[in-house]
Amino acid sequence: MPPACPALRPSAHAEAPQSFAAAKKIAWKLYAPRPTTFYCGCAYQGNRVDLASCGYVPRKQPRRAGRLEWEHVVPAWVIGHQRQCWQRGGRKNCSRNDPVFRAAEADLHNLVPSIGEVNGDRSNYALGMLGAAPEQYGACPMRVDFKARTAMPPEPARGASARIYLYMAEQYQLRLSRQDRRTYEAWHRQYPVSAWERWRNQQVGCVMGHGNPYVGPIERQRCTPLRRAGDTPKQRLSAARALAATVQRPTTGIARDRPRLPCLITRPAGTHRCATCCAACSSPSAPRRRRSRGGWSATSSSPLQLYRRR
């Protein structure tokens, strides 16, 4: 058996996203096994929401209602208005120049799949209790009071919403009004953690590196590798080309003369486990590379060829 190549071992969890755009790309993968919206429980496929699956009736914007959006439970507006960067240029300035805001904006614990119209109507309103109100979205019991600037989530989402608010307040030192804190602490006690919420906490925690303490710890041994956000085929090909251009070709086919390449590309099926690293392992069983007159042969392991064989 050839020796193991340590550099090829996947990490326990992917790096936490560094931007809201990166967080959304990861979120699509995290929620793929259970594609339902947070407040209304509608099924979705891709970015299209099946409104009939939950009896949702658009209030005013049918086109946006059919689109899936990623909503901050604690709105970015609320986070930003407690930081100086917002006063000097709004959200764009905060995203560019404030690392704390950028981390909070990209925190996957605060991001949920939502019907576009609900996300727009909720806007930056606080979550809280409202009196009796007529139906606004058909069978979805979400309520938005535009005059009071308050949204009341359905009962199944109240506990999870409260625990997200309490986590964000603690994690990023956000100020909550006395009334809001009292409401979220009451919801936290009244609505216990659900099986879906535990599943979500595990999925998100594996990427973020920590769970929401109000939900519970994550089991790190259950974390599976997740490709980093923005790691598209086009970007991987560009990285492979750049790497191939900088590699110094050996003058002989002897194993000891192979260039040492970082393990950036997953090895193709059927090749030696250390072929990607080239010289990361010096096992005599590693495949010898041939060189033809026109350059490396088809059996060589240049990074570009490895990428194209995937």
Coordinates of C-alpha atoms in Angstrom, one line a residue:
M1 CA 0.0 0.0 0.0
P2 CA 1.4 3.5 -0.9
P3 CA 1.8 5.9 2.0
A4 CA -1.1 8.3 2.8
C5 CA -0.7 11.8 1.5
P6 CA -1.6 14.1 4.4
A7 CA -2.1 17.1 2.1
L8 CA -5.0 15.4 0.4
R9 CA -7.1 14.9 3.5
P10 CA -10.2 17.0 3.5
S11 CA -10.7 19.5 6.4
A12 CA -13.4 18.9 9.0
H13 CA -15.3 21.9 7.7
A14 CA -15.0 24.5 4.9
E15 CA -13.9 28.0 5.8
A16 CA -16.6 30.3 7.0
P17 CA -17.8 32.6 4.1
Q18 CA -16.1 36.0 3.9
S19 CA -19.0 37.9 2.2
F20 CA -22.7 37.8 1.8
A21 CA -22.4 36.6 -1.8
A22 CA -20.1 33.7 -0.7
A23 CA -22.6 32.8 2.1
K24 CA -25.5 32.6 -0.3
K25 CA -23.5 30.2 -2.6
I26 CA -22.8 27.9 0.4
A27 CA -26.4 28.2 1.6
W28 CA -27.7 26.7 -1.6
K29 CA -25.7 23.5 -0.9
L30 CA -26.5 23.4 2.8
Y31 CA -30.3 23.4 2.4
A32 CA -30.3 21.2 -0.7
P33 CA -31.4 18.1 1.3
R34 CA -34.4 19.9 2.8
P35 CA -35.5 22.7 0.4
T36 CA -38.3 24.4 2.2
T37 CA -38.7 28.1 3.0
F38 CA -38.2 29.2 6.6
Y39 CA -41.5 31.1 7.5
C40 CA -44.1 29.5 5.2
G41 CA -42.7 25.9 4.7
C42 CA -43.1 26.1 0.9
A43 CA -41.0 23.7 -1.2
Y44 CA -38.6 25.2 -3.7
Q45 CA -36.4 23.9 -6.6
G46 CA -33.5 26.1 -7.7
N47 CA -34.6 29.6 -7.2
R48 CA -38.3 28.9 -7.9
V49 CA -40.8 28.5 -5.1
D50 CA -43.7 26.1 -5.4
L51 CA -46.4 28.3 -3.9
A52 CA -49.1 25.7 -4.2
S53 CA -47.1 23.3 -1.9
C54 CA -47.9 25.5 1.1
G55 CA -51.1 27.3 -0.1
Y56 CA -49.3 30.6 -0.4
V57 CA -51.2 33.4 -2.1
P58 CA -49.2 36.5 -3.2
R59 CA -50.3 39.7 -1.5
K60 CA -49.1 42.1 -4.1
Q61 CA -46.0 40.9 -6.0
P62 CA -46.7 37.5 -7.7
R63 CA -43.4 37.6 -9.6
R64 CA -41.2 38.1 -6.5
A65 CA -43.4 35.7 -4.6
G66 CA -42.3 32.9 -6.9
R67 CA -38.6 33.6 -6.4
L68 CA -36.5 32.3 -3.5
E69 CA -34.3 34.8 -1.7
W70 CA -31.9 34.5 1.2
E71 CA -33.0 36.5 4.2
H72 CA -31.2 37.8 7.2
V73 CA -33.3 37.0 10.2
V74 CA -31.5 39.9 12.0
P75 CA -31.6 42.4 9.1
A76 CA -28.3 43.8 7.8
W77 CA -29.9 47.2 8.4
V78 CA -30.2 46.5 12.1
I79 CA -26.6 45.3 12.3
G80 CA -25.2 48.2 10.3
H81 CA -27.0 50.9 12.1
Q82 CA -25.1 50.0 15.3
R83 CA -21.8 50.6 13.5
Q84 CA -19.9 53.8 12.4
C85 CA -19.3 52.5 8.9
W86 CA -23.0 52.8 8.1
Q87 CA -23.1 56.5 8.9
R88 CA -20.2 57.0 6.4
G89 CA -21.5 55.2 3.4
G90 CA -24.2 52.7 4.2
R91 CA -24.1 49.0 3.6
K92 CA -21.6 49.1 0.8
N93 CA -19.1 50.9 3.0
C94 CA -19.6 48.5 5.8
S95 CA -19.2 45.5 3.6
R96 CA -15.9 46.9 2.2
N97 CA -14.3 48.4 5.3
D98 CA -15.8 46.8 8.5
P99 CA -14.7 43.2 9.2
V100 CA -17.2 42.8 12.0
F101 CA -20.1 43.8 9.8
R102 CA -18.8 41.7 7.0
A103 CA -18.6 38.6 9.3
A104 CA -22.1 39.3 10.6
E105 CA -23.5 39.8 7.2
A106 CA -22.0 36.5 6.0
D107 CA -22.9 34.5 9.1
L108 CA -24.9 31.5 7.9
H109 CA -26.6 31.1 11.3
N110 CA -28.5 34.2 10.4
L111 CA -29.4 33.3 6.8
V112 CA -32.6 31.4 5.8
P113 CA -34.4 30.6 2.6
S114 CA -37.4 32.9 2.2
I115 CA -40.2 33.7 -0.3
G116 CA -39.1 36.9 -2.1
E117 CA -42.3 38.7 -1.4
V118 CA -42.2 37.9 2.3
N119 CA -38.5 39.0 2.5
G120 CA -39.4 42.3 0.8
D121 CA -42.5 42.9 3.0
R122 CA -40.7 42.1 6.2
S123 CA -37.9 44.6 5.2
N124 CA -35.9 45.6 8.2
Y125 CA -38.7 45.3 10.7
A126 CA -38.2 43.6 14.1
L127 CA -39.9 40.3 14.8
G128 CA -42.5 40.5 17.5
M129 CA -46.1 39.7 18.6
L130 CA -49.1 41.3 16.7
G131 CA -52.8 41.3 17.4
A132 CA -55.4 39.5 15.3
A133 CA -55.0 40.4 11.7
P134 CA -56.5 39.2 8.4
E135 CA -54.7 36.7 6.2
Q136 CA -52.1 38.3 4.0
Y137 CA -50.4 35.3 2.3
G138 CA -53.1 32.7 2.0
A139 CA -52.4 29.6 4.1
C140 CA -49.0 31.0 5.2
P141 CA -49.6 32.6 8.7
M142 CA -46.8 35.1 8.4
R143 CA -48.0 38.6 9.4
V144 CA -46.5 42.0 8.6
D145 CA -47.8 45.2 10.2
F146 CA -46.4 48.0 8.0
K147 CA -47.5 50.8 10.3
A148 CA -46.1 49.2 13.4
R149 CA -43.0 48.1 11.5
T150 CA -43.2 44.7 13.0
A151 CA -43.4 41.2 11.5
M152 CA -44.8 38.2 13.4
P153 CA -43.5 34.8 12.2
P154 CA -45.7 31.7 12.3
E155 CA -45.4 29.6 15.5
P156 CA -43.1 26.9 14.0
A157 CA -40.6 29.6 13.2
R158 CA -40.7 31.6 16.4
G159 CA -38.4 29.6 18.5
A160 CA -35.7 29.3 15.7
S161 CA -36.0 33.1 15.0
A162 CA -35.6 33.9 18.7
R163 CA -32.5 31.8 19.0
I164 CA -31.0 33.4 15.9
Y165 CA -31.6 36.9 17.4
L166 CA -30.1 35.9 20.7
Y167 CA -27.1 34.3 19.1
M168 CA -26.4 37.3 16.8
A169 CA -26.8 39.7 19.7
E170 CA -24.2 37.8 21.7
Q171 CA -21.8 37.0 18.9
Y172 CA -21.6 40.5 17.5
Q173 CA -22.5 42.6 20.6
L174 CA -25.7 43.9 19.1
R175 CA -28.1 45.9 21.3
L176 CA -31.6 44.6 21.6
S177 CA -34.4 46.7 23.1
R178 CA -35.7 45.5 26.4
Q179 CA -39.1 44.5 24.8
D180 CA -37.4 42.6 22.0
R181 CA -35.1 40.7 24.3
R182 CA -38.0 39.8 26.5
T183 CA -40.0 38.5 23.5
Y184 CA -37.2 36.4 22.1
E185 CA -36.3 34.9 25.5
A186 CA -40.0 34.0 25.9
W187 CA -40.1 32.4 22.5
H188 CA -36.9 30.5 23.2
R189 CA -38.6 29.0 26.3
Q190 CA -42.0 28.5 24.8
Y191 CA -40.9 26.8 21.5
P192 CA -38.3 24.1 22.1
V193 CA -35.6 23.3 19.5
S194 CA -37.0 21.2 16.7
A195 CA -35.4 18.3 14.8
W196 CA -35.1 20.6 11.7
E197 CA -33.4 23.2 13.8
R198 CA -30.9 20.7 15.2
W199 CA -30.2 19.5 11.6
R200 CA -29.7 23.1 10.4
N201 CA -27.4 23.9 13.3
Q202 CA -25.2 20.9 12.4
Q203 CA -25.1 21.8 8.8
V204 CA -24.3 25.4 9.3
G205 CA -22.0 24.8 12.3
C206 CA -19.8 22.5 10.2
V207 CA -19.1 25.4 7.8
M208 CA -18.9 28.2 10.4
G209 CA -16.8 26.2 12.8
H210 CA -19.3 26.6 15.7
G211 CA -23.0 26.0 16.4
N212 CA -25.6 28.3 17.8
P213 CA -25.2 27.8 21.6
Y214 CA -28.9 28.5 22.0
V215 CA -29.6 25.4 19.8
G216 CA -26.7 23.2 21.0
P217 CA -23.2 22.0 20.1
I218 CA -22.3 20.4 16.8
E219 CA -20.9 16.9 16.3
R220 CA -17.6 17.7 14.5
Q221 CA -17.0 14.0 13.6
R222 CA -20.2 14.2 11.4
C223 CA -19.0 17.2 9.4
T224 CA -18.4 16.4 5.7
P225 CA -16.2 18.4 3.3
L226 CA -17.9 21.2 1.6
R227 CA -16.4 23.0 -1.4
R228 CA -15.7 26.6 -0.7
A229 CA -18.0 29.3 -1.9
G230 CA -17.1 30.7 -5.3
D231 CA -15.2 27.5 -6.2
T232 CA -16.8 27.3 -9.6
P233 CA -15.5 25.1 -12.5
K234 CA -14.3 28.3 -14.4
Q235 CA -12.4 29.5 -11.3
R236 CA -10.8 26.0 -10.8
L237 CA -9.7 25.9 -14.4
S238 CA -8.2 29.4 -14.1
A239 CA -6.3 28.3 -11.0
A240 CA -5.1 25.2 -12.7
R241 CA -3.8 27.1 -15.7
A242 CA -2.1 29.7 -13.5
L243 CA -0.4 26.9 -11.5
A244 CA 0.6 25.0 -14.6
A245 CA 2.3 28.1 -16.0
T246 CA 4.4 28.6 -12.9
V247 CA 5.6 25.0 -12.6
Q248 CA 9.2 24.4 -13.6
R249 CA 9.3 21.3 -15.8
P250 CA 11.8 18.6 -14.8
T251 CA 14.5 17.7 -17.3
T252 CA 14.3 13.9 -16.7
G253 CA 11.5 11.4 -16.0
I254 CA 13.1 10.4 -12.6
A255 CA 10.7 10.6 -9.7
R256 CA 13.1 12.7 -7.6
D257 CA 13.1 15.4 -10.3
R258 CA 9.3 15.9 -10.2
P259 CA 8.2 19.4 -9.4
R260 CA 6.6 19.8 -6.0
L261 CA 3.0 21.1 -6.5
P262 CA 0.5 22.1 -3.9
C263 CA -2.5 19.7 -3.6
L264 CA -5.0 22.1 -5.1
I265 CA -6.8 19.6 -7.3
T266 CA -8.5 16.4 -6.4
R267 CA -6.8 13.4 -8.0
P268 CA -8.7 11.7 -10.8
A269 CA -10.0 8.1 -10.4
G270 CA -7.5 5.4 -11.0
T271 CA -4.4 7.4 -10.4
H272 CA -1.9 7.1 -7.5
R273 CA -3.2 8.9 -4.4
C274 CA -0.1 11.2 -4.4
A275 CA -0.1 11.9 -8.1
T276 CA -1.7 15.3 -7.4
C277 CA 1.1 16.3 -5.0
C278 CA 3.7 14.9 -7.4
A279 CA 6.5 14.8 -4.8
A280 CA 4.5 15.1 -1.6
C281 CA 5.1 11.4 -1.2
S282 CA 8.3 9.7 -2.4
S283 CA 6.9 6.1 -2.6
P284 CA 8.7 4.0 -5.2
S285 CA 5.2 2.8 -6.2
A286 CA 4.3 6.3 -7.4
P287 CA 3.8 6.3 -11.2
R288 CA 6.7 7.3 -13.4
R289 CA 6.0 10.1 -15.8
R290 CA 7.1 9.9 -19.5
R291 CA 8.1 12.8 -21.5
S292 CA 7.6 13.0 -25.3
R293 CA 9.2 15.3 -27.8
G294 CA 6.3 17.7 -27.7
G295 CA 6.3 17.9 -23.9
W296 CA 4.5 15.9 -21.2
S297 CA 2.8 12.8 -22.4
A298 CA -0.9 12.0 -21.8
T299 CA 0.0 9.9 -18.7
S300 CA 1.8 12.8 -17.0
S301 CA 0.2 14.6 -14.1
S302 CA 0.4 18.3 -14.8
P303 CA -2.2 20.2 -12.9
L304 CA -4.1 21.3 -16.0
Q305 CA -4.3 17.7 -17.2
L306 CA -5.5 16.5 -13.8
Y307 CA -8.2 19.1 -13.8
R308 CA -9.4 18.2 -17.3
R309 CA -9.6 14.5 -16.4
R310 CA -12.0 15.1 -13.5

